[in-house]
Amino acid sequence: MSDTTLEARRAPRLRGRALAVLAALAAALAVAALAGPRYGALLLIGLGLGLAMEGLRFGFTGPWRRLILFRDATGMVAQMICIGLVAVIAFPLLASNPTELVGAHAPVGYAMIGGAFVFGMCMQIVLGCGSDTLVNAGSGNLVSAVALPFFCIGSFAGAYHLTWWTGLGSLPVAALSGNAGLALTLVALAAVVGIALAVAEPGKRMLPGRLWAAALIVAGLAILHLVVAGQPWGVVYGLGLWVAKGVTALGADLSGSVFWSAPSNVERIEQSLLTDITSLTDIGLIAGAALAAWWRDGLSAKVTGHPIQAWIAVIIAGFLLGYSSRLAFGCNIGALFSGVSTGSMHGWAWFAAAFTGSWYGIKLRPYLGLEARR
Amino acid sequence: MTRRPIVVVLLVAVAGVLTLDLATSRPLDPFTAPPLLALCSGQASGGAHCASLPGS
C-alpha cells in the first residue's frame, strides 16, 4: 500500500480524534461557564484519569488478581509508587493548609473492616473496583456496565444505613501527619512493595514503561484534585448521590436516613451534579475511558458471553460493591488511595481487609460461571 | 456484539442523568461558585467525600 493511501486513511481518523478532544474540552468549558471554573477543572481531571487508566491499563483489581494468581507484582508496585508520590506532596500540603484542604480520614470499625472485606471479594467477582468499574464500563466492558447501576443503588442504600452500621462500634479517627507520619507511610508502602517483590516470580517484578508513566500521571492528577477540590479523589459518594437525587425527584422522603437527611447531603441533593466533586470526576472517568478505548480501536472488540447465573452474580456483586464501600468509608480510591496518601489509618485497615476478601473473590469467580474452573 | 453499543448506551444514560439533574436541581449560578483552586482560597473545604460521616 502506498504512503499516499495510508495517509488518506489516517486523515479522517486524525480529524475524528481532534474533534473528540475538542468536544471534551468544550464540555469542560461549558461546565466551567455554567457552574464555575472549579467544576470545569474537576471534569477535566476526571477525563485525564479515565484516559490514563484506560490508555495505560492502570488499575487496582487486575494487579491484585495477577499478584495472587500469577505472582506478578508489577501492577501492585505501580499502585504503591503512585500512592507514595501523592503522599509526598499531600502530607505537607495538608499540614500547611488545614482549613482549605482535608484528608480522606475516617474511623476504623467493625462495619468498616467487614465492608472492605466484602468489597474486596466483590471487586474480584466483577473484575472492577470503584474506579475500575467506571473505567471498564466506559470502555465497553459489559460486566462492568451491568454492575454499574447496581453499584449506584448499593452506594445509596449503604449510605442510607451508614450510621446504623457505624453504631456497631468504631475507633476514633486516627491519621498520621507531619514528617514522622509521612516517613511511616512511605516505609509501610515500601514494605508492601518488598513483600510483593518477594512473592513475585522472576521476570514479573520490573515495571514496564507504561506503568511508570501511569503512576506519574495518576499521582499528578490526584494531587491536582486535592489542590482544586480541597479534598482527595473519591468515587462512591457521587454514585449514591445520583440515586438519591433520582428517588427524591420521584417523590421519595429520605428523612428516615441520618445520612441523607444531614444538611450537607440535603444541599448536595438539591444542587446540580455539575457542582458535586465526585460526580464530576466519575463522569470524567467514564468519558475519558470511552475516549481512550475509541482512540485505540478497542470498541470493535467482541463482548464475551456468560451464563445466566453469572449475570445474577454480577448484579448482586455490583449492589454489594456500592453498599460495602459506603460502610468501608470508600473504595480503592476513597479509602485505599486517598486514605493512605493522606495518612488515614482506615486506608491501611481497608487494604488488609479488601486484599483478604479479594483472595476469596478470585476463588469464587469460577463457581459463579464467570470463568472456567482451574 | 461489539463494545461500541455498550459505550453508546452508557454515554446516553449519563447524558440523560445530567439532563434530568439540570431539570430538577436548583439553577446553576457561576457567579457564586467557589474559586478555581481550593488551595490558597481562604475558604474551608466543603465538598462531600466517601470518607465523611454526617456532622463530621
Short mmCIF file of C-alpha atoms in Angstrom, two decimals:
data_model
loop_
_atom_site.label_atom_id
_atom_site.label_comp_id
_atom_site.label_asym_id
_atom_site.label_seq_id
_atom_site.Cartn_x
_atom_site.Cartn_y
_atom_site.Cartn_z
CA MET A 1 0.00 0.00 0.00
CA SER A 2 1.42 3.39 -0.97
CA ASP A 3 2.21 6.13 1.53
CA THR A 4 -0.44 8.32 -0.10
CA THR A 5 -3.17 5.70 0.51
CA LEU A 6 -2.11 5.24 4.13
CA GLU A 7 -2.18 8.97 4.72
CA ALA A 8 -5.59 9.23 3.07
CA ARG A 9 -6.90 6.60 5.53
CA ARG A 10 -5.27 8.24 8.55
CA ALA A 11 -6.58 11.73 7.84
CA PRO A 12 -10.25 11.12 8.79
CA ARG A 13 -9.12 9.25 11.92
CA LEU A 14 -6.89 12.14 12.99
CA ARG A 15 -9.72 14.58 12.31
CA GLY A 16 -12.06 12.41 14.40
CA ARG A 17 -9.60 12.28 17.28
CA ALA A 18 -9.04 16.03 17.15
CA LEU A 19 -12.81 16.59 17.17
CA ALA A 20 -13.22 14.24 20.15
CA VAL A 21 -10.56 16.10 22.15
CA LEU A 22 -12.17 19.41 21.21
CA ALA A 23 -15.59 18.08 22.29
CA ALA A 24 -14.15 17.01 25.67
CA LEU A 25 -12.55 20.42 26.17
CA ALA A 26 -15.78 22.14 25.10
CA ALA A 27 -17.74 20.08 27.66
CA ALA A 28 -15.33 21.13 30.42
CA LEU A 29 -15.55 24.76 29.30
CA ALA A 30 -19.35 24.57 29.26
CA VAL A 31 -19.37 23.20 32.83
CA ALA A 32 -16.95 25.98 33.87
CA ALA A 33 -19.18 28.62 32.28
CA LEU A 34 -22.44 27.20 33.69
CA ALA A 35 -21.34 26.08 37.15
CA GLY A 36 -17.96 27.66 37.85
CA PRO A 37 -14.29 27.18 36.90
CA ARG A 38 -13.55 24.68 39.69
CA TYR A 39 -16.18 22.30 38.37
CA GLY A 40 -14.91 22.51 34.79
CA ALA A 41 -11.40 21.76 36.07
CA LEU A 42 -12.66 18.73 38.02
CA LEU A 43 -14.33 17.32 34.91
CA LEU A 44 -11.02 17.72 33.06
CA ILE A 45 -9.16 15.97 35.90
CA GLY A 46 -11.65 13.08 35.70
CA LEU A 47 -11.21 12.89 31.92
CA GLY A 48 -7.44 12.78 32.38
CA LEU A 49 -7.73 9.99 34.96
CA GLY A 50 -10.01 7.98 32.65
CA LEU A 51 -7.67 8.46 29.69
CA ALA A 52 -4.61 7.49 31.73
CA MET A 53 -6.17 4.47 33.43
CA GLU A 54 -7.71 3.00 30.27
CA GLY A 55 -4.98 4.15 27.88
CA LEU A 56 -2.10 2.87 30.03
CA ARG A 57 -4.06 -0.05 31.56
CA PHE A 58 -3.52 1.12 35.12
CA GLY A 59 -5.97 -0.25 37.67
CA PHE A 60 -6.39 -1.92 41.04
CA THR A 61 -8.42 -5.11 40.62
CA GLY A 62 -6.36 -6.73 37.86
CA PRO A 63 -3.00 -6.18 39.58
CA TRP A 64 -4.25 -7.76 42.83
CA ARG A 65 -5.57 -10.73 40.84
CA ARG A 66 -2.29 -11.07 38.94
CA LEU A 67 -0.28 -10.94 42.17
CA ILE A 68 -2.44 -13.59 43.87
CA LEU A 69 -2.87 -15.91 40.87
CA PHE A 70 0.27 -15.43 38.80
CA ARG A 71 2.74 -13.87 41.26
CA ASP A 72 3.04 -10.79 39.05
CA ALA A 73 3.98 -7.84 41.27
CA THR A 74 4.22 -5.09 38.64
CA GLY A 75 0.72 -3.63 38.99
CA MET A 76 0.77 -3.70 42.79
CA VAL A 77 4.18 -2.00 42.87
CA ALA A 78 2.89 0.70 40.49
CA GLN A 79 -0.07 1.35 42.82
CA MET A 80 2.20 1.74 45.85
CA ILE A 81 4.56 4.08 43.95
CA CYS A 82 1.59 6.17 42.84
CA ILE A 83 0.17 6.39 46.39
CA GLY A 84 3.63 7.25 47.75
CA LEU A 85 4.08 10.06 45.22
CA VAL A 86 0.75 11.58 46.24
CA ALA A 87 1.62 11.24 49.95
CA VAL A 88 4.93 13.09 49.50
CA ILE A 89 3.00 16.16 48.28
CA ALA A 90 -0.28 15.72 50.18
CA PHE A 91 1.17 15.43 53.70
CA PRO A 92 2.91 18.85 53.70
CA LEU A 93 0.00 20.47 51.83
CA LEU A 94 -2.49 19.24 54.42
CA ALA A 95 -0.24 20.29 57.29
CA SER A 96 0.21 23.83 55.98
CA ASN A 97 -3.41 24.35 54.85
CA PRO A 98 -5.58 22.64 57.48
CA THR A 99 -8.68 24.73 56.73
CA GLU A 100 -8.68 24.76 52.95
CA LEU A 101 -7.65 21.13 52.44
CA VAL A 102 -8.92 17.96 54.15
CA GLY A 103 -7.68 14.38 54.01
CA ALA A 104 -9.77 11.24 53.46
CA HIS A 105 -9.87 10.46 57.18
CA ALA A 106 -12.40 8.02 58.62
CA PRO A 107 -12.69 5.75 61.65
CA VAL A 108 -11.69 2.09 61.73
CA GLY A 109 -14.61 -0.03 62.91
CA TYR A 110 -16.32 -3.41 62.64
CA ALA A 111 -18.53 -2.38 59.72
CA MET A 112 -15.64 -0.58 58.04
CA ILE A 113 -13.47 -3.71 58.08
CA GLY A 114 -16.35 -6.01 57.12
CA GLY A 115 -17.32 -3.64 54.32
CA ALA A 116 -13.78 -3.60 52.94
CA PHE A 117 -13.65 -7.41 53.03
CA VAL A 118 -16.93 -7.72 51.09
CA PHE A 119 -15.79 -5.02 48.67
CA GLY A 120 -12.53 -6.84 48.00
CA MET A 121 -14.40 -10.08 47.32
CA CYS A 122 -16.97 -8.45 45.01
CA MET A 123 -14.39 -6.42 43.12
CA GLN A 124 -12.75 -9.67 42.04
CA ILE A 125 -16.11 -11.19 41.08
CA VAL A 126 -16.94 -8.37 38.65
CA LEU A 127 -13.25 -7.56 38.00
CA GLY A 128 -13.82 -3.92 38.88
CA CYS A 129 -13.45 -1.81 41.99
CA GLY A 130 -14.74 1.77 42.25
CA SER A 131 -12.58 3.42 39.62
CA ASP A 132 -12.11 0.25 37.55
CA THR A 133 -15.88 -0.31 37.22
CA LEU A 134 -16.30 3.21 35.82
CA VAL A 135 -13.28 2.87 33.53
CA ASN A 136 -14.24 -0.62 32.34
CA ALA A 137 -17.86 0.39 31.72
CA GLY A 138 -16.63 3.46 29.83
CA SER A 139 -14.52 1.25 27.58
CA GLY A 140 -17.46 -1.03 26.77
CA ASN A 141 -16.99 -3.90 29.24
CA LEU A 142 -20.49 -5.42 29.52
CA VAL A 143 -19.96 -6.92 33.01
CA SER A 144 -18.99 -3.51 34.42
CA ALA A 145 -21.77 -1.75 32.51
CA VAL A 146 -24.33 -4.15 34.05
CA ALA A 147 -22.77 -3.87 37.53
CA LEU A 148 -22.60 -0.04 37.49
CA PRO A 149 -26.30 0.85 38.06
CA PHE A 150 -26.49 -1.68 40.90
CA PHE A 151 -23.24 -0.24 42.31
CA CYS A 152 -25.00 3.15 42.37
CA ILE A 153 -28.10 1.72 44.09
CA GLY A 154 -25.90 -0.09 46.62
CA SER A 155 -23.95 3.07 47.35
CA PHE A 156 -27.20 4.93 48.03
CA ALA A 157 -28.53 2.13 50.27
CA GLY A 158 -25.23 1.74 52.16
CA ALA A 159 -25.15 5.47 52.88
CA TYR A 160 -28.82 5.31 53.94
CA HIS A 161 -27.94 2.76 56.65
CA LEU A 162 -24.41 4.02 57.38
CA THR A 163 -24.96 5.38 60.88
CA TRP A 164 -26.61 2.12 62.00
CA TRP A 165 -23.53 0.22 60.89
CA THR A 166 -21.05 2.65 62.45
CA GLY A 167 -23.06 2.33 65.69
CA LEU A 168 -21.85 -1.28 65.95
CA GLY A 169 -18.50 0.06 67.07
CA SER A 170 -15.77 2.33 65.74
CA LEU A 171 -12.48 3.67 67.00
CA PRO A 172 -11.83 7.41 66.96
CA VAL A 173 -10.48 8.73 63.65
CA ALA A 174 -6.71 8.20 63.56
CA ALA A 175 -4.48 9.81 60.95
CA LEU A 176 -0.73 10.09 60.50
CA SER A 177 0.58 13.60 59.90
CA GLY A 178 3.74 15.64 59.68
CA ASN A 179 7.20 14.41 58.67
CA ALA A 180 7.06 11.42 61.00
CA GLY A 181 3.66 10.41 59.62
CA LEU A 182 4.88 10.74 56.05
CA ALA A 183 8.02 8.72 56.79
CA LEU A 184 5.95 5.97 58.42
CA THR A 185 3.57 5.91 55.44
CA LEU A 186 6.44 5.64 52.96
CA VAL A 187 8.09 2.87 54.98
CA ALA A 188 4.79 0.95 55.09
CA LEU A 189 4.30 1.39 51.31
CA ALA A 190 7.90 0.23 50.75
CA ALA A 191 7.20 -2.81 52.93
CA VAL A 192 4.20 -3.72 50.72
CA VAL A 193 6.43 -3.31 47.65
CA GLY A 194 9.05 -5.53 49.31
CA ILE A 195 6.53 -8.27 50.10
CA ALA A 196 5.06 -8.11 46.58
CA LEU A 197 8.53 -8.36 45.03
CA ALA A 198 9.49 -11.21 47.37
CA VAL A 199 6.49 -13.35 46.38
CA ALA A 200 6.70 -12.45 42.67
CA GLU A 201 8.11 -14.86 40.12
CA PRO A 202 11.33 -13.85 38.36
CA GLY A 203 10.52 -11.72 35.33
CA LYS A 204 7.34 -10.35 36.96
CA ARG A 205 8.98 -7.71 39.11
CA MET A 206 10.19 -4.96 36.76
CA LEU A 207 7.63 -2.28 35.93
CA PRO A 208 7.07 -1.68 32.20
CA GLY A 209 7.33 1.91 31.00
CA ARG A 210 3.55 2.32 30.68
CA LEU A 211 3.05 1.62 34.41
CA TRP A 212 5.72 4.17 35.37
CA ALA A 213 4.00 6.70 33.13
CA ALA A 214 0.57 5.80 34.54
CA ALA A 215 1.76 6.05 38.16
CA LEU A 216 3.24 9.50 37.48
CA ILE A 217 0.20 10.82 35.59
CA VAL A 218 -2.40 9.45 38.03
CA ALA A 219 -0.40 10.76 41.00
CA GLY A 220 -0.11 14.20 39.35
CA LEU A 221 -3.85 14.32 38.66
CA ALA A 222 -4.69 13.15 42.20
CA ILE A 223 -2.53 15.94 43.68
CA LEU A 224 -4.18 18.42 41.31
CA HIS A 225 -7.57 17.12 42.51
CA LEU A 226 -6.60 17.87 46.12
CA VAL A 227 -5.44 21.39 45.20
CA VAL A 228 -8.55 22.18 43.13
CA ALA A 229 -11.26 20.48 45.20
CA GLY A 230 -9.78 20.87 48.67
CA GLN A 231 -10.31 17.15 49.27
CA PRO A 232 -8.76 13.94 47.90
CA TRP A 233 -10.08 11.96 44.95
CA GLY A 234 -13.16 9.83 45.69
CA VAL A 235 -15.65 7.79 43.69
CA VAL A 236 -18.58 6.20 45.54
CA TYR A 237 -20.25 9.20 47.17
CA GLY A 238 -21.18 10.54 43.73
CA LEU A 239 -22.70 7.22 42.61
CA GLY A 240 -25.02 7.09 45.63
CA LEU A 241 -25.90 10.75 45.16
CA TRP A 242 -27.17 10.07 41.62
CA VAL A 243 -29.72 7.58 43.04
CA ALA A 244 -30.57 9.88 45.98
CA LYS A 245 -31.38 12.66 43.52
CA GLY A 246 -33.41 10.28 41.36
CA VAL A 247 -35.58 8.90 44.15
CA THR A 248 -36.07 12.40 45.59
CA ALA A 249 -37.22 13.63 42.17
CA LEU A 250 -39.71 10.74 42.15
CA GLY A 251 -41.12 11.92 45.50
CA ALA A 252 -39.27 9.69 47.99
CA ASP A 253 -38.79 11.01 51.53
CA LEU A 254 -35.21 10.49 52.77
CA SER A 255 -35.79 12.00 56.22
CA GLY A 256 -35.62 8.48 57.71
CA SER A 257 -31.91 8.33 56.93
CA VAL A 258 -29.50 10.14 59.23
CA PHE A 259 -27.02 10.31 56.37
CA TRP A 260 -29.25 11.59 53.58
CA SER A 261 -31.14 13.99 55.87
CA ALA A 262 -27.92 15.63 57.12
CA PRO A 263 -27.89 19.29 55.95
CA SER A 264 -24.70 18.86 53.88
CA ASN A 265 -26.20 15.94 51.97
CA VAL A 266 -29.62 17.60 51.57
CA GLU A 267 -27.79 20.50 49.94
CA ARG A 268 -25.94 18.11 47.62
CA ILE A 269 -29.28 16.54 46.60
CA GLU A 270 -30.78 19.97 45.90
CA GLN A 271 -27.77 21.25 43.97
CA SER A 272 -26.82 20.09 40.48
CA LEU A 273 -24.43 17.19 39.94
CA LEU A 274 -22.33 19.68 37.99
CA THR A 275 -21.33 21.15 41.37
CA ASP A 276 -20.57 17.79 43.03
CA ILE A 277 -16.89 16.91 43.15
CA THR A 278 -17.09 13.12 42.97
CA SER A 279 -19.89 13.14 40.37
CA LEU A 280 -17.78 15.26 38.02
CA THR A 281 -14.68 13.10 38.31
CA ASP A 282 -16.84 9.95 37.96
CA ILE A 283 -18.37 11.26 34.73
CA GLY A 284 -14.89 12.27 33.57
CA LEU A 285 -13.58 8.74 34.29
CA ILE A 286 -16.33 7.16 32.14
CA ALA A 287 -15.89 9.65 29.28
CA GLY A 288 -12.08 9.55 29.41
CA ALA A 289 -12.07 5.74 29.31
CA ALA A 290 -14.51 5.78 26.37
CA LEU A 291 -12.24 8.21 24.55
CA ALA A 292 -9.14 6.09 25.21
CA ALA A 293 -10.88 2.88 24.10
CA TRP A 294 -12.18 4.51 20.93
CA TRP A 295 -8.74 6.03 20.30
CA ARG A 296 -7.05 2.64 20.15
CA ASP A 297 -9.92 0.91 18.29
CA GLY A 298 -10.91 -1.06 21.39
CA LEU A 299 -14.64 -0.55 20.79
CA SER A 300 -14.74 -3.06 17.93
CA ALA A 301 -13.72 -5.92 20.25
CA LYS A 302 -16.33 -8.66 20.71
CA VAL A 303 -18.17 -8.94 24.03
CA THR A 304 -17.78 -12.23 25.91
CA GLY A 305 -20.98 -14.06 26.87
CA HIS A 306 -21.73 -15.57 30.29
CA PRO A 307 -24.38 -17.99 31.66
CA ILE A 308 -27.41 -16.58 33.49
CA GLN A 309 -26.07 -17.38 36.98
CA ALA A 310 -23.00 -15.29 36.18
CA TRP A 311 -25.19 -12.26 35.36
CA ILE A 312 -27.15 -12.72 38.60
CA ALA A 313 -23.82 -12.83 40.44
CA VAL A 314 -22.70 -9.63 38.68
CA ILE A 315 -25.90 -7.81 39.72
CA ILE A 316 -25.61 -8.94 43.36
CA ALA A 317 -21.89 -8.18 43.48
CA GLY A 318 -22.49 -4.78 41.87
CA PHE A 319 -25.01 -3.90 44.59
CA LEU A 320 -22.69 -5.18 47.32
CA LEU A 321 -19.78 -3.16 45.88
CA GLY A 322 -21.76 0.02 46.38
CA TYR A 323 -23.23 -0.95 49.76
CA SER A 324 -19.97 -2.21 51.27
CA SER A 325 -17.90 0.72 50.02
CA ARG A 326 -20.10 3.11 51.99
CA LEU A 327 -19.63 1.07 55.19
CA ALA A 328 -15.88 0.97 54.48
CA PHE A 329 -15.71 4.76 54.03
CA GLY A 330 -14.62 4.45 50.43
CA CYS A 331 -13.48 2.09 47.72
CA ASN A 332 -9.97 1.50 46.41
CA ILE A 333 -9.82 5.23 45.65
CA GLY A 334 -11.57 6.98 48.56
CA ALA A 335 -10.24 4.62 51.24
CA LEU A 336 -7.04 2.98 49.94
CA PHE A 337 -5.57 5.51 47.52
CA SER A 338 -6.74 8.74 49.16
CA GLY A 339 -6.89 7.43 52.73
CA VAL A 340 -3.33 6.10 52.78
CA SER A 341 -1.90 9.05 50.83
CA THR A 342 -3.39 11.49 53.36
CA GLY A 343 -2.43 9.48 56.44
CA SER A 344 -5.72 7.83 57.44
CA MET A 345 -5.34 4.56 59.32
CA HIS A 346 -8.64 3.38 57.86
CA GLY A 347 -6.87 3.23 54.48
CA TRP A 348 -4.47 0.60 55.80
CA ALA A 349 -7.23 -1.38 57.54
CA TRP A 350 -9.19 -1.23 54.26
CA PHE A 351 -6.20 -2.55 52.32
CA ALA A 352 -5.71 -5.56 54.62
CA ALA A 353 -9.42 -6.47 54.70
CA ALA A 354 -10.03 -5.90 50.96
CA PHE A 355 -6.96 -7.89 49.93
CA THR A 356 -8.15 -10.82 52.05
CA GLY A 357 -11.61 -10.50 50.50
CA SER A 358 -10.03 -10.43 47.04
CA TRP A 359 -8.46 -13.83 47.65
CA TYR A 360 -11.93 -15.30 48.27
CA GLY A 361 -13.43 -13.39 45.34
CA ILE A 362 -10.86 -14.90 42.98
CA LYS A 363 -11.71 -18.38 44.29
CA LEU A 364 -15.46 -17.74 43.84
CA ARG A 365 -15.37 -16.50 40.22
CA PRO A 366 -15.24 -19.94 38.52
CA TYR A 367 -18.11 -21.27 40.67
CA LEU A 368 -20.27 -18.30 39.62
CA GLY A 369 -19.76 -19.06 35.93
CA LEU A 370 -17.60 -16.03 35.27
CA GLU A 371 -14.56 -18.03 34.16
CA ALA A 372 -13.55 -21.64 33.54
CA ARG A 373 -12.66 -23.74 36.59
CA ARG A 374 -8.94 -24.23 37.01
CA MET B 1 -21.94 -7.83 19.75
CA THR B 2 -19.04 -5.40 19.99
CA ARG B 3 -18.25 -2.94 22.78
CA ARG B 4 -19.43 0.08 20.75
CA PRO B 5 -23.21 -0.14 21.52
CA ILE B 6 -22.45 -0.61 25.24
CA VAL B 7 -20.45 2.62 25.31
CA VAL B 8 -23.12 4.46 23.33
CA VAL B 9 -25.89 3.31 25.72
CA LEU B 10 -23.76 4.25 28.76
CA LEU B 11 -22.94 7.72 27.45
CA VAL B 12 -26.61 8.32 26.53
CA ALA B 13 -27.58 7.20 30.07
CA VAL B 14 -25.07 9.63 31.62
CA ALA B 15 -26.37 12.43 29.40
CA GLY B 16 -29.92 11.52 30.47
CA VAL B 17 -28.98 11.65 34.16
CA LEU B 18 -27.42 15.09 33.65
CA THR B 19 -30.46 16.36 31.73
CA LEU B 20 -32.83 15.21 34.48
CA ASP B 21 -30.47 16.65 37.08
CA LEU B 22 -30.45 20.08 35.45
CA ALA B 23 -34.26 19.99 35.19
CA THR B 24 -34.82 19.13 38.86
CA SER B 25 -31.94 20.88 40.67
CA ARG B 26 -31.51 24.45 41.84
CA PRO B 27 -30.41 26.70 38.96
CA LEU B 28 -26.66 26.95 38.45
CA ASP B 29 -25.03 30.26 39.33
CA PRO B 30 -21.39 30.57 38.24
CA PHE B 31 -21.13 33.97 39.93
CA THR B 32 -21.43 32.46 43.41
CA ALA B 33 -19.17 29.49 42.57
CA PRO B 34 -16.02 28.86 44.57
CA PRO B 35 -12.68 29.94 43.08
CA LEU B 36 -10.78 27.65 40.71
CA LEU B 37 -8.39 26.39 43.40
CA ALA B 38 -9.32 25.46 46.96
CA LEU B 39 -5.66 25.87 47.94
CA CYS B 40 -4.95 29.50 48.93
CA SER B 41 -8.67 30.34 48.57
CA GLY B 42 -9.12 31.13 52.27
CA GLN B 43 -12.34 29.06 52.18
CA ALA B 44 -12.99 25.95 54.24
CA SER B 45 -13.26 22.71 52.29
CA GLY B 46 -16.95 21.85 51.94
CA GLY B 47 -17.32 19.07 49.40
CA ALA B 48 -18.82 15.65 50.12
CA HIS B 49 -16.47 12.64 50.23
CA CYS B 50 -16.80 8.89 50.76
CA ALA B 51 -14.81 9.17 53.99
CA SER B 52 -17.15 11.76 55.53
CA LEU B 53 -19.75 10.93 58.17
CA PRO B 54 -22.72 13.30 58.64
CA GLY B 55 -21.75 16.06 61.03
CA SER B 56 -18.04 15.36 60.75
#
